[in-house]
Amino acid sequence: MTSVRPTFTQRLLRPRHVWGRLIVLLLPVAVLGVWLKLLRIGNFFPAAGPVEVLAKVASDLAFGAAWMLLWMLACWFAKGTVRTVVFYLAHLATIVVGVFTVINHEYVSRTGNPLTWDEMAYAWRQQGELSSLLQSQMSSSVIALLAFAVLAPIVVPPLLGPLVSRLLRKRPGRKAKAAAVAVLALLLVLSSWSAPTVSAAFSLAAPVQLAVTPVREAMAYPEGLADPTVLPTPDATKLVDRDGKHKNLVVITLESHRATSTLPETRQSVTPVMDALAQSAIRPERGYAVLPHTSKALTAVTCGISPALDSENSEADPGSLPAKCLPELLGEQGYSSAFFQSATENFERRRGTVANFGYQDFTPVDEMSPIGFRRVNYFGYEDDIMLDPARKWLVAHSGQPFMLGMLTVTGHHDYALEGFDLIDFVDDPLLNKYLNGIHYQDQFVGHVLDMFKELGLYDNTVFVITGDHGEGFGEHRVFQHDNTIYDEGLRIPYLIIDPSKEGKLIEGPANQLAVLPTAVDLLGFDLVSDTQYKPSLMSDEPQGPVVATCYARGRCAATMDGDMKVIHHFGDRRDEVYDLSVDPYETNDLAAGTDSGWVSEQSDIALKWYLEAENAYAAYHESK
């Protein structure tokens, strides 16, 4: 009697060699996580010894073992059809974990930050604008790793699973189940642990980091630090004309433009225009971003209030800002206003943000002729593309006082600079392309000032020239800007030019929140409000401890008090302390020799500021 071979459907519903196939399925993704972590350790910590390497890879080893044991136990406890379902769920989950592990590896390698739910949600919302960037980042190695993560769980288990099953001579008995569950629990605990001297964000296995991040964020800010929330009342804010003189206002925000004092030594000056302007500018000794992300920085500069501390681009939502911003306040005084940017309109929904600021006109690069201008990155053209449209607008509105906002884009990642003849500033190719973008933005500032002089508007105009944030290039193992809390990410150019006044250097740090009160002061207005603003830089009042925070909630925050800077890492690793007067590159951490009580006080200042800003936005939206 001949046996009947099972059909494909029968083999699918009643898979054979389950244990061998599971091992072949699960082992590669466990090894993949460890291997990619070792590559990152070699990249970010090339001098790490065996003990340090083990501390940084321990979570991946524990997670890989736990992942294998979890699904083996799940199939062990399941019976019949349920076991079949669990068996195939293991395949699907392994593909998902493998793909995420690869994508996280690329993200960490390029930014120094782990991939979180918020970053993935942001990428999903901006997928149209980010598509060209993502394509440019898809190297052959990334494609190969992704193909392995997807195809290996599908192809390899049926091929090698039967062989492995035959090698499993003796299967564990029932008494081993309890021991296996205990081992699994231990492995899960070990996978979520990191040494206090090691960054948890780096050392935790990618899936573990993704899982614990929401927990860390929820526990980051103790509510007891915040003062009782005062409901914001934007209508109470107004300008009072002090002298009847109505100067114009221009605010130039320079994309990803870190202060040159944070740059390494270069073969020639990167920003000669602004270097010369500094002598006649009103400027703080050290200028800082509030939050190193463009839409947040624009809110701080334009509105004088803390931006919404979220990653949802809520400043673009109608009616989202609990304050009147400069264009609206000046509009009430008869000013016309316009905002120009050399980036595409849809990136971070800029039209909505600009409308919330109160600008009357908005011109993105989509509405400008690109003929004769070069692309500089995945979503914008060189900044000089704004000059002719801005000139036409100025001519049309020169009969009344005006406010003009301009946002550059040339300094932004991915520093494509198509068709540019690059200057040789430094040896590092990536940093050199960035510096060429910064140099271009410096030249653009000069072109704007020349245009105002040609139009006869220069002497009656106040110019604010500031960066939105800086940019990291691995100085502290962090790249780009969102979560670069060191001075390369926070320290920015901060120049205010009033042709009728001499230059003035304000001692100590100041952040972008001082722009609004200083601008209205120089324009000849008094700011009347029940909202507490930073003092004008012209007032000689102390700016107080300056606070900054990372884009990701509960990731990092900093206070700059005089020359001292404290960086709070929310338990990810030990906090850091730097004396910027002697250590501007933040290479000598003084935390071990600094009074821990003072460090805690400084951290609490940052936490309190964050909570009060968050609560003010929540109260405002609840009142509407």
Coordinates of C-alpha atoms in Angstrom, one line a residue:
M1 CA 0.0 0.0 0.0
T2 CA 1.5 3.3 -1.1
S3 CA 1.5 6.3 1.2
V4 CA -0.2 9.5 0.1
R5 CA 2.1 12.5 0.1
P6 CA 0.5 15.4 2.0
T7 CA -0.6 18.3 -0.1
F8 CA 0.9 21.8 0.2
T9 CA -2.1 23.0 2.2
Q10 CA -1.8 20.1 4.6
R11 CA 2.0 20.7 5.1
L12 CA 1.2 24.4 5.7
L13 CA -1.5 23.7 8.3
R14 CA 0.5 20.9 10.0
P15 CA 4.1 21.9 9.7
R16 CA 6.7 19.2 10.4
H17 CA 10.1 19.6 12.0
V18 CA 8.8 22.5 14.1
W19 CA 11.7 22.7 16.6
G20 CA 14.4 22.5 14.0
R21 CA 12.7 25.1 11.9
L22 CA 12.2 27.4 14.9
I23 CA 15.9 27.3 15.8
V24 CA 16.9 28.0 12.2
L25 CA 14.3 30.8 12.1
L26 CA 15.2 32.5 15.3
L27 CA 19.0 32.1 15.6
P28 CA 19.9 34.4 12.6
V29 CA 18.0 37.4 13.9
A30 CA 19.6 37.0 17.3
V31 CA 23.0 36.9 15.7
L32 CA 22.1 39.8 13.4
G33 CA 21.4 42.1 16.4
V34 CA 24.7 41.2 18.1
W35 CA 26.7 41.6 14.9
L36 CA 25.2 45.0 14.0
K37 CA 25.8 46.2 17.6
L38 CA 29.5 45.2 17.4
L39 CA 29.7 47.2 14.1
R40 CA 28.3 50.3 15.9
I41 CA 30.7 49.8 18.8
G42 CA 33.6 49.7 16.4
N43 CA 32.3 52.9 14.7
F44 CA 31.5 54.9 17.8
F45 CA 33.9 53.4 20.4
P46 CA 36.9 52.2 18.4
A47 CA 39.1 52.2 21.5
A48 CA 36.7 50.1 23.6
G49 CA 38.2 47.2 25.6
P50 CA 36.7 43.8 26.1
V51 CA 34.8 44.8 29.2
E52 CA 33.3 47.9 27.7
V53 CA 32.3 46.0 24.5
L54 CA 30.6 43.3 26.7
A55 CA 28.7 46.0 28.6
K56 CA 27.5 47.5 25.4
V57 CA 26.5 44.2 23.7
A58 CA 25.1 42.4 26.8
S59 CA 21.5 43.5 26.1
D60 CA 21.6 42.2 22.6
L61 CA 23.0 38.9 23.7
A62 CA 20.3 38.6 26.3
F63 CA 17.5 39.7 24.0
G64 CA 18.6 37.3 21.3
A65 CA 18.6 34.4 23.7
A66 CA 15.2 35.6 25.1
W67 CA 13.7 35.9 21.7
M68 CA 14.6 32.3 20.8
L69 CA 13.4 30.9 24.1
L70 CA 10.2 32.9 24.0
W71 CA 8.9 31.4 20.8
M72 CA 10.2 27.9 21.7
L73 CA 8.3 28.0 24.9
A74 CA 5.2 29.5 23.2
C75 CA 5.2 26.5 20.8
W76 CA 6.0 24.1 23.5
F77 CA 2.9 25.2 25.6
A78 CA 0.6 25.4 22.6
K79 CA -1.2 22.4 21.1
G80 CA -2.7 21.5 17.7
T81 CA -4.0 24.4 15.7
V82 CA -2.8 27.0 18.2
R83 CA 0.7 25.7 17.9
T84 CA 0.5 26.2 14.1
V85 CA -0.7 29.7 14.6
V86 CA 2.1 30.5 17.0
F87 CA 4.6 28.9 14.7
Y88 CA 3.7 31.2 11.9
L89 CA 3.5 34.2 14.2
A90 CA 7.1 33.5 15.1
H91 CA 8.0 33.9 11.4
L92 CA 6.1 37.1 11.0
A93 CA 7.5 38.6 14.2
T94 CA 11.0 37.6 13.3
I95 CA 10.8 39.4 10.0
V96 CA 9.5 42.5 11.7
V97 CA 12.2 42.4 14.4
G98 CA 14.9 41.8 11.8
V99 CA 13.8 44.7 9.5
F100 CA 13.5 47.0 12.5
T101 CA 17.0 45.9 13.7
V102 CA 18.5 46.8 10.3
I103 CA 16.7 50.1 10.0
N104 CA 17.6 51.1 13.6
H105 CA 21.2 50.2 12.9
E106 CA 21.3 52.6 9.9
Y107 CA 19.5 55.3 11.9
V108 CA 21.9 55.1 14.8
S109 CA 24.9 54.9 12.5
R110 CA 23.9 58.1 10.8
T111 CA 22.5 60.1 13.8
G112 CA 23.9 58.6 17.0
N113 CA 20.3 58.3 18.3
P114 CA 18.1 55.2 18.6
L115 CA 14.9 54.9 16.5
T116 CA 11.8 55.5 18.6
W117 CA 8.0 55.5 18.0
D118 CA 8.0 59.3 17.6
E119 CA 10.8 59.3 15.0
M120 CA 8.9 56.6 13.0
A121 CA 5.6 58.5 13.3
Y122 CA 7.4 61.7 12.1
A123 CA 8.9 59.8 9.1
W124 CA 5.5 58.4 8.2
R125 CA 3.9 61.9 8.3
Q126 CA 6.7 63.4 6.2
Q127 CA 7.1 60.4 3.9
G128 CA 6.4 62.5 0.8
E129 CA 9.1 65.0 1.6
L130 CA 11.6 62.4 2.9
S131 CA 11.3 60.0 0.0
S132 CA 14.2 61.4 -1.9
L133 CA 16.3 61.4 1.2
L134 CA 15.5 57.8 2.0
Q135 CA 16.4 56.8 -1.5
S136 CA 19.7 58.5 -1.2
Q137 CA 20.5 56.6 2.0
M138 CA 19.7 53.2 0.6
S139 CA 23.1 51.8 0.0
S140 CA 23.7 48.3 -1.4
S141 CA 24.6 47.0 2.1
V142 CA 21.3 48.3 3.6
I143 CA 19.4 46.6 0.8
A144 CA 21.3 43.4 1.3
L145 CA 20.6 43.4 5.1
L146 CA 16.9 44.1 4.5
A147 CA 16.7 41.3 2.0
F148 CA 18.3 39.0 4.4
A149 CA 15.9 40.0 7.2
V150 CA 12.9 39.4 5.0
L151 CA 14.0 36.3 3.0
A152 CA 16.0 34.3 5.5
P153 CA 13.0 33.6 7.8
I154 CA 11.0 32.4 4.7
V155 CA 13.5 30.4 2.8
V156 CA 16.0 29.0 5.3
P157 CA 13.8 27.2 7.9
P158 CA 12.2 24.8 5.4
L159 CA 15.6 23.9 3.9
L160 CA 17.7 23.5 7.1
G161 CA 14.9 22.8 9.7
P162 CA 14.6 19.1 9.0
L163 CA 18.4 18.6 9.4
V164 CA 18.4 20.4 12.7
S165 CA 15.4 18.5 13.9
R166 CA 17.2 15.2 13.3
L167 CA 20.2 16.5 15.3
L168 CA 17.9 17.1 18.3
R169 CA 18.2 13.6 19.7
K170 CA 16.5 14.2 23.0
R171 CA 13.9 16.8 23.7
P172 CA 13.5 18.3 27.2
G173 CA 10.9 16.9 29.5
R174 CA 8.0 18.6 31.2
K175 CA 10.0 19.5 34.3
A176 CA 12.2 21.7 32.2
K177 CA 9.3 24.1 31.4
A178 CA 9.5 25.9 34.8
A179 CA 13.2 26.3 34.5
A180 CA 12.9 27.6 30.9
V181 CA 10.3 30.2 32.0
A182 CA 12.6 31.3 34.8
V183 CA 15.5 31.6 32.4
L184 CA 13.4 33.6 30.0
A185 CA 12.4 36.0 32.8
L186 CA 16.1 36.4 33.7
L187 CA 17.1 37.1 30.1
L188 CA 14.4 39.7 29.7
V189 CA 15.6 41.5 32.9
L190 CA 19.2 41.4 31.6
S191 CA 18.2 42.7 28.2
S192 CA 16.7 45.8 29.8
W193 CA 19.7 46.6 32.0
S194 CA 22.7 48.8 31.3
A195 CA 25.6 50.0 33.4
P196 CA 25.4 53.6 34.9
T197 CA 28.5 54.6 32.9
V198 CA 27.0 53.3 29.6
S199 CA 24.4 55.1 27.6
A200 CA 21.2 52.9 27.8
A201 CA 20.0 54.5 24.5
F202 CA 23.1 53.0 22.8
S203 CA 23.6 49.8 24.8
L204 CA 20.0 48.4 24.9
A205 CA 19.0 46.0 22.1
A206 CA 17.0 47.9 19.5
P207 CA 13.6 46.2 20.3
V208 CA 14.1 46.7 24.0
Q209 CA 15.0 50.3 23.5
L210 CA 11.8 50.8 21.5
A211 CA 9.7 49.2 24.2
V212 CA 11.2 51.0 27.2
T213 CA 11.3 54.5 25.6
P214 CA 7.6 55.3 26.3
V215 CA 8.1 54.2 29.9
R216 CA 11.2 56.4 30.3
E217 CA 9.4 59.4 28.7
A218 CA 6.4 59.0 31.0
M219 CA 8.6 58.9 34.1
A220 CA 11.0 61.7 32.9
Y221 CA 9.3 64.8 34.4
P222 CA 8.1 64.8 38.1
E223 CA 5.0 66.9 38.2
G224 CA 5.8 68.4 41.6
L225 CA 8.5 70.6 40.2
A226 CA 6.1 72.8 38.2
D227 CA 4.5 75.9 39.6
P228 CA 0.7 76.2 39.3
T229 CA -0.2 76.7 35.7
V230 CA -1.3 80.2 34.6
L231 CA -3.7 80.2 31.7
P232 CA -2.1 82.0 28.7
T233 CA -4.1 85.0 27.5
P234 CA -2.7 86.1 24.1
D235 CA -5.2 89.0 23.8
A236 CA -3.5 90.7 26.8
T237 CA -0.3 91.1 24.8
K238 CA 0.2 94.3 22.8
L239 CA 2.8 96.8 21.7
V240 CA 2.8 100.4 22.9
D241 CA 4.4 102.9 20.6
R242 CA 7.2 104.6 22.5
D243 CA 8.5 107.2 20.1
G244 CA 6.5 107.2 16.8
K245 CA 9.4 105.9 14.8
H246 CA 8.6 102.8 12.8
K247 CA 11.7 100.9 11.8
N248 CA 11.5 97.9 9.6
L249 CA 12.4 94.4 10.9
V250 CA 14.1 91.6 9.1
V251 CA 14.6 88.2 10.7
I252 CA 17.0 85.8 8.9
T253 CA 17.0 82.3 10.3
L254 CA 19.9 80.3 9.1
E255 CA 19.3 76.5 8.7
S256 CA 21.4 74.1 10.8
H257 CA 24.0 76.9 11.3
R258 CA 26.2 76.3 14.3
A259 CA 28.3 79.0 15.8
T260 CA 31.8 79.1 14.2
S261 CA 33.3 79.0 17.7
T262 CA 32.2 75.3 17.9
L263 CA 33.8 74.4 14.6
P264 CA 37.2 72.6 14.3
E265 CA 40.1 74.6 12.9
T266 CA 39.5 75.4 9.2
R267 CA 41.9 76.5 6.4
Q268 CA 40.0 79.8 6.0
S269 CA 37.2 81.6 7.5
V270 CA 33.8 79.9 7.0
T271 CA 31.7 83.0 7.8
P272 CA 33.6 86.2 6.9
V273 CA 30.5 88.3 6.4
M274 CA 29.1 87.6 9.9
D275 CA 32.5 87.7 11.4
A276 CA 32.7 91.3 10.2
L277 CA 29.2 92.1 11.2
A278 CA 29.8 90.9 14.8
Q279 CA 31.9 94.0 15.5
S280 CA 28.8 96.3 15.0
A281 CA 26.2 93.9 16.3
I282 CA 24.2 93.6 19.5
R283 CA 25.0 90.0 20.5
P284 CA 25.2 87.8 23.5
E285 CA 28.5 86.3 24.4
R286 CA 27.0 82.8 23.6
G287 CA 23.8 82.4 21.7
Y288 CA 21.7 79.3 22.1
A289 CA 18.8 77.5 20.5
V290 CA 15.9 76.5 22.7
L291 CA 15.2 73.2 21.0
P292 CA 17.4 72.1 18.1
H293 CA 14.6 71.6 15.5
T294 CA 13.6 74.1 12.9
S295 CA 9.8 74.6 13.5
K296 CA 10.4 74.8 17.3
A297 CA 13.3 77.3 16.8
L298 CA 11.1 79.5 14.5
T299 CA 8.4 79.6 17.2
A300 CA 10.9 80.6 19.9
V301 CA 12.5 83.3 17.7
T302 CA 9.2 84.7 16.3
C303 CA 6.9 84.4 19.3
G304 CA 9.3 84.8 22.3
I305 CA 7.7 81.8 24.1
S306 CA 8.7 78.2 24.6
P307 CA 7.6 76.1 21.6
A308 CA 5.2 73.2 21.9
L309 CA 7.4 70.5 23.3
D310 CA 6.1 67.7 21.1
S311 CA 7.2 65.9 17.9
E312 CA 3.9 66.3 16.1
N313 CA 4.6 69.7 14.4
S314 CA 1.6 71.1 16.4
E315 CA 2.8 74.7 15.8
A316 CA 1.3 74.2 12.3
D317 CA -2.2 73.4 13.7
P318 CA -4.7 76.3 13.5
G319 CA -4.9 78.3 16.7
S320 CA -2.2 76.2 18.4
L321 CA 0.0 79.0 19.7
P322 CA -0.8 80.5 23.1
A323 CA 0.7 83.9 22.3
K324 CA 0.8 86.6 19.7
C325 CA 3.9 86.5 17.6
L326 CA 6.0 89.3 16.1
P327 CA 4.1 89.6 12.7
E328 CA 0.8 89.8 14.4
L329 CA 1.9 92.3 17.1
L330 CA 3.5 94.5 14.4
G331 CA 0.5 94.1 12.1
E332 CA -1.6 95.7 14.8
Q333 CA 0.8 98.7 14.5
G334 CA 0.3 99.0 10.8
Y335 CA 3.2 96.7 9.6
S336 CA 2.9 94.5 6.6
S337 CA 4.7 91.2 6.8
A338 CA 6.0 88.3 4.6
F339 CA 7.9 85.1 5.0
F340 CA 10.2 83.6 2.4
Q341 CA 11.9 80.2 2.5
S342 CA 14.1 78.3 0.0
A343 CA 12.6 75.0 1.2
T344 CA 9.4 73.3 -0.1
E345 CA 6.1 74.5 1.4
N346 CA 4.9 71.1 2.7
F347 CA 7.9 70.2 4.7
E348 CA 6.6 70.4 8.3
R349 CA 3.5 72.1 7.0
R350 CA 5.3 75.5 7.0
R351 CA 2.3 77.4 5.6
G352 CA 0.3 76.6 8.7
T353 CA 3.1 77.6 11.0
V354 CA 3.7 80.9 9.2
A355 CA 0.0 81.7 9.3
N356 CA -0.1 81.1 13.0
F357 CA 2.8 83.5 13.5
G358 CA 0.6 86.1 11.8
Y359 CA 2.5 86.7 8.6
Q360 CA 0.3 88.2 5.9
D361 CA 2.2 86.7 2.9
F362 CA 4.1 83.4 2.5
T363 CA 6.3 82.4 -0.4
P364 CA 8.0 79.0 -0.4
V365 CA 10.5 77.8 -3.0
D366 CA 7.6 76.0 -4.8
E367 CA 6.4 79.4 -6.0
M368 CA 9.8 80.6 -7.1
S369 CA 11.5 80.0 -10.5
P370 CA 14.3 77.4 -10.1
I371 CA 15.9 78.5 -13.4
G372 CA 19.6 79.3 -12.8
F373 CA 19.6 77.9 -9.2
R374 CA 21.0 74.7 -7.9
R375 CA 19.5 72.1 -5.5
V376 CA 21.3 72.0 -2.1
N377 CA 19.5 69.0 -0.5
Y378 CA 16.5 66.8 -0.8
F379 CA 13.9 69.6 -0.2
G380 CA 15.3 72.9 -1.2
Y381 CA 17.3 75.2 -3.5
E382 CA 20.2 77.6 -2.8
D383 CA 19.1 80.5 -0.8
D384 CA 19.7 83.3 -3.3
I385 CA 16.6 82.0 -5.0
M386 CA 14.7 84.1 -2.5
L387 CA 16.4 87.4 -3.3
D388 CA 14.4 88.4 -6.4
P389 CA 10.9 87.6 -5.0
A390 CA 11.8 89.3 -1.7
R391 CA 13.0 92.4 -3.6
K392 CA 9.7 92.6 -5.5
W393 CA 7.8 92.3 -2.3
L394 CA 9.9 95.0 -0.7
V395 CA 9.4 97.4 -3.6
A396 CA 5.6 96.8 -3.4
H397 CA 5.5 97.4 0.3
S398 CA 8.1 100.1 0.8
G399 CA 5.5 102.7 1.6
Q400 CA 4.8 101.3 5.0
P401 CA 6.8 99.7 7.8
F402 CA 7.3 96.0 7.3
M403 CA 8.6 92.8 8.8
L404 CA 10.4 90.3 6.6
G405 CA 11.2 86.8 7.6
M406 CA 13.6 84.6 5.7
L407 CA 14.5 80.9 6.3
T408 CA 17.5 79.4 4.5
V409 CA 18.0 75.7 3.7
T410 CA 21.5 75.3 2.3
G411 CA 23.0 74.2 5.6
H412 CA 20.5 71.3 6.0
H413 CA 21.3 67.6 5.7
D414 CA 22.0 65.9 3.3
Y415 CA 24.3 68.7 2.1
A416 CA 23.9 67.7 -1.5
L417 CA 25.1 71.0 -3.0
E418 CA 24.6 69.9 -6.6
G419 CA 26.9 71.7 -9.0
F420 CA 28.8 73.7 -6.4
D421 CA 32.6 74.2 -6.6
L422 CA 33.5 73.3 -3.0
I423 CA 36.0 75.2 -1.0
D424 CA 38.6 73.0 0.9
F425 CA 37.9 73.9 4.5
V426 CA 38.7 70.6 6.2
D427 CA 39.7 67.1 5.2
D428 CA 36.5 65.3 6.3
P429 CA 34.3 65.1 3.2
L430 CA 30.9 65.2 5.0
L431 CA 31.9 68.1 7.3
N432 CA 33.5 70.0 4.4
K433 CA 30.2 69.8 2.4
Y434 CA 28.3 71.1 5.4
L435 CA 30.9 74.0 5.9
N436 CA 30.4 74.9 2.3
G437 CA 26.7 75.2 3.0
I438 CA 27.4 77.4 6.0
H439 CA 29.7 79.5 4.0
Y440 CA 27.0 79.9 1.3
Q441 CA 24.5 81.0 4.0
D442 CA 27.0 83.6 5.3
Q443 CA 27.3 85.0 1.7
F444 CA 23.5 85.0 1.5
V445 CA 23.3 87.3 4.6
G446 CA 25.7 89.7 2.8
H447 CA 23.5 89.6 -0.3
V448 CA 20.4 90.5 1.8
L449 CA 22.1 93.4 3.4
D450 CA 23.4 94.6 0.0
M451 CA 19.9 94.5 -1.4
F452 CA 18.6 96.6 1.5
K453 CA 21.3 99.1 0.9
E454 CA 20.6 99.3 -2.9
L455 CA 16.9 99.9 -2.1
G456 CA 17.7 102.6 0.4
L457 CA 16.1 100.6 3.3
Y458 CA 19.2 99.6 5.2
D459 CA 19.4 102.6 7.6
N460 CA 15.8 102.3 8.7
T461 CA 15.8 98.5 9.3
V462 CA 16.7 96.3 12.3
F463 CA 18.2 92.9 11.2
V464 CA 18.1 89.8 13.4
I465 CA 20.5 87.1 12.1
T466 CA 20.3 83.8 14.0
G467 CA 20.6 80.1 13.5
D468 CA 17.7 77.8 14.1
H469 CA 20.1 75.2 15.7
G470 CA 23.5 73.8 15.1
E471 CA 24.6 70.5 13.7
G472 CA 26.6 67.6 15.1
F473 CA 29.3 65.6 13.3
G474 CA 30.1 62.9 15.9
E475 CA 32.0 65.2 18.3
H476 CA 30.0 63.6 21.1
R477 CA 28.9 60.5 19.0
V478 CA 25.8 62.4 17.9
F479 CA 25.1 63.6 14.3
Q480 CA 22.7 66.1 12.8
H481 CA 20.7 68.2 15.3
D482 CA 17.4 67.1 16.9
N483 CA 19.0 65.5 20.0
T484 CA 22.4 67.1 19.9
I485 CA 22.5 68.8 23.3
Y486 CA 26.1 69.7 23.1
D487 CA 27.2 73.2 21.9
E488 CA 27.7 72.0 18.3
G489 CA 23.9 71.4 18.3
L490 CA 22.8 74.3 20.4
R491 CA 25.2 77.2 20.0
I492 CA 24.2 79.4 17.1
P493 CA 25.1 82.8 15.5
Y494 CA 23.0 85.5 17.2
L495 CA 23.5 89.0 15.7
I496 CA 21.2 92.0 15.9
I497 CA 22.1 94.8 13.6
D498 CA 20.6 98.3 14.2
P499 CA 22.5 100.7 11.9
S500 CA 21.6 103.6 14.3
K501 CA 23.3 101.9 17.3
E502 CA 26.8 100.8 18.2
G503 CA 27.6 97.2 18.7
K504 CA 27.1 95.7 22.1
L505 CA 28.4 92.4 23.6
I506 CA 26.1 91.0 26.3
E507 CA 28.0 89.0 28.8
G508 CA 26.9 85.4 29.3
P509 CA 24.4 83.2 27.4
A510 CA 21.1 84.1 25.9
N511 CA 18.7 82.0 23.8
Q512 CA 16.2 82.6 21.0
L513 CA 13.5 83.7 23.4
A514 CA 15.2 87.1 23.8
V515 CA 14.7 87.9 20.1
L516 CA 11.1 89.2 20.4
P517 CA 11.6 91.5 23.4
T518 CA 14.8 92.9 21.9
A519 CA 13.4 93.4 18.5
V520 CA 10.3 95.3 19.7
D521 CA 12.5 97.4 22.0
L522 CA 14.8 98.4 19.1
L523 CA 11.7 99.2 16.9
G524 CA 10.6 101.7 19.5
F525 CA 7.8 99.8 21.3
D526 CA 7.1 98.7 24.8
L527 CA 5.9 95.1 25.2
V528 CA 2.8 95.0 27.5
S529 CA 1.7 91.5 28.5
D530 CA 0.7 89.2 31.4
T531 CA 3.0 86.6 29.8
Q532 CA 6.5 86.6 31.3
Y533 CA 9.0 87.2 28.5
K534 CA 12.8 87.2 28.6
P535 CA 14.2 90.7 29.1
S536 CA 15.5 92.7 26.1
L537 CA 19.2 92.3 25.4
M538 CA 19.3 96.2 25.5
S539 CA 18.0 96.3 29.1
D540 CA 21.2 94.9 30.8
E541 CA 18.9 92.7 32.9
P542 CA 20.3 89.1 33.5
Q543 CA 18.9 86.5 31.2
G544 CA 19.0 84.0 34.0
P545 CA 19.9 80.3 33.5
V546 CA 19.3 79.5 29.8
V547 CA 17.5 76.2 29.2
A548 CA 17.5 73.9 26.2
T549 CA 16.0 70.6 25.6
C550 CA 16.2 67.8 23.0
Y551 CA 13.5 67.1 20.5
A552 CA 12.8 63.7 22.0
R553 CA 10.9 63.8 25.3
G554 CA 13.0 62.6 28.2
R555 CA 16.2 62.3 26.2
C556 CA 18.3 65.2 27.3
A557 CA 18.2 68.8 28.6
A558 CA 20.7 71.4 29.5
T559 CA 21.1 74.6 31.5
M560 CA 23.7 77.3 30.8
D561 CA 24.4 79.4 33.9
G562 CA 27.2 81.8 33.2
D563 CA 30.1 79.8 32.0
M564 CA 28.8 76.5 33.5
K565 CA 26.7 74.0 31.5
V566 CA 24.9 71.0 33.0
I567 CA 23.5 68.3 30.7
H568 CA 20.8 66.1 32.2
H569 CA 20.4 62.6 30.6
F570 CA 17.3 61.4 32.5
G571 CA 19.0 58.4 33.8
D572 CA 20.3 57.2 30.4
R573 CA 23.7 57.8 31.8
R574 CA 25.3 60.1 34.4
D575 CA 24.8 63.9 34.0
E576 CA 27.6 66.0 32.7
V577 CA 29.1 69.4 33.7
Y578 CA 31.3 71.6 31.6
D579 CA 33.1 75.0 32.1
L580 CA 32.6 76.6 28.7
S581 CA 35.1 79.4 29.5
V582 CA 38.0 77.0 29.4
D583 CA 36.4 74.0 27.6
P584 CA 34.3 75.3 24.7
Y585 CA 34.4 71.9 23.0
E586 CA 33.0 70.1 26.1
T587 CA 35.8 67.5 26.3
N588 CA 36.4 67.6 30.1
D589 CA 33.4 66.5 32.1
L590 CA 33.6 68.0 35.6
A591 CA 30.6 66.2 37.1
A592 CA 32.7 64.0 39.4
G593 CA 34.2 67.0 41.1
T594 CA 31.1 69.3 41.1
D595 CA 28.7 69.6 44.0
S596 CA 25.9 67.1 43.2
G597 CA 23.3 69.3 44.9
W598 CA 24.1 72.1 42.5
V599 CA 23.9 69.8 39.6
S600 CA 20.5 68.5 40.7
E601 CA 19.3 72.1 41.1
Q602 CA 20.3 72.9 37.6
S603 CA 18.6 69.8 36.2
D604 CA 15.5 70.7 38.1
I605 CA 15.5 74.2 36.5
A606 CA 15.4 72.5 33.1
L607 CA 12.7 70.0 34.2
K608 CA 10.6 72.8 35.7
W609 CA 10.8 74.9 32.5
Y610 CA 9.8 72.0 30.4
L611 CA 6.8 71.0 32.6
E612 CA 5.5 74.6 32.9
A613 CA 5.7 75.1 29.1
E614 CA 4.0 71.7 28.5
N615 CA 1.3 72.6 31.1
A616 CA 0.7 76.1 29.6
Y617 CA 0.0 74.6 26.2
A618 CA -2.3 72.0 27.7
A619 CA -4.2 74.6 29.7
Y620 CA -4.6 76.9 26.6
H621 CA -5.9 74.1 24.4
E622 CA -8.3 72.9 27.1
S623 CA -9.7 76.5 27.5
K624 CA -10.6 76.8 23.8

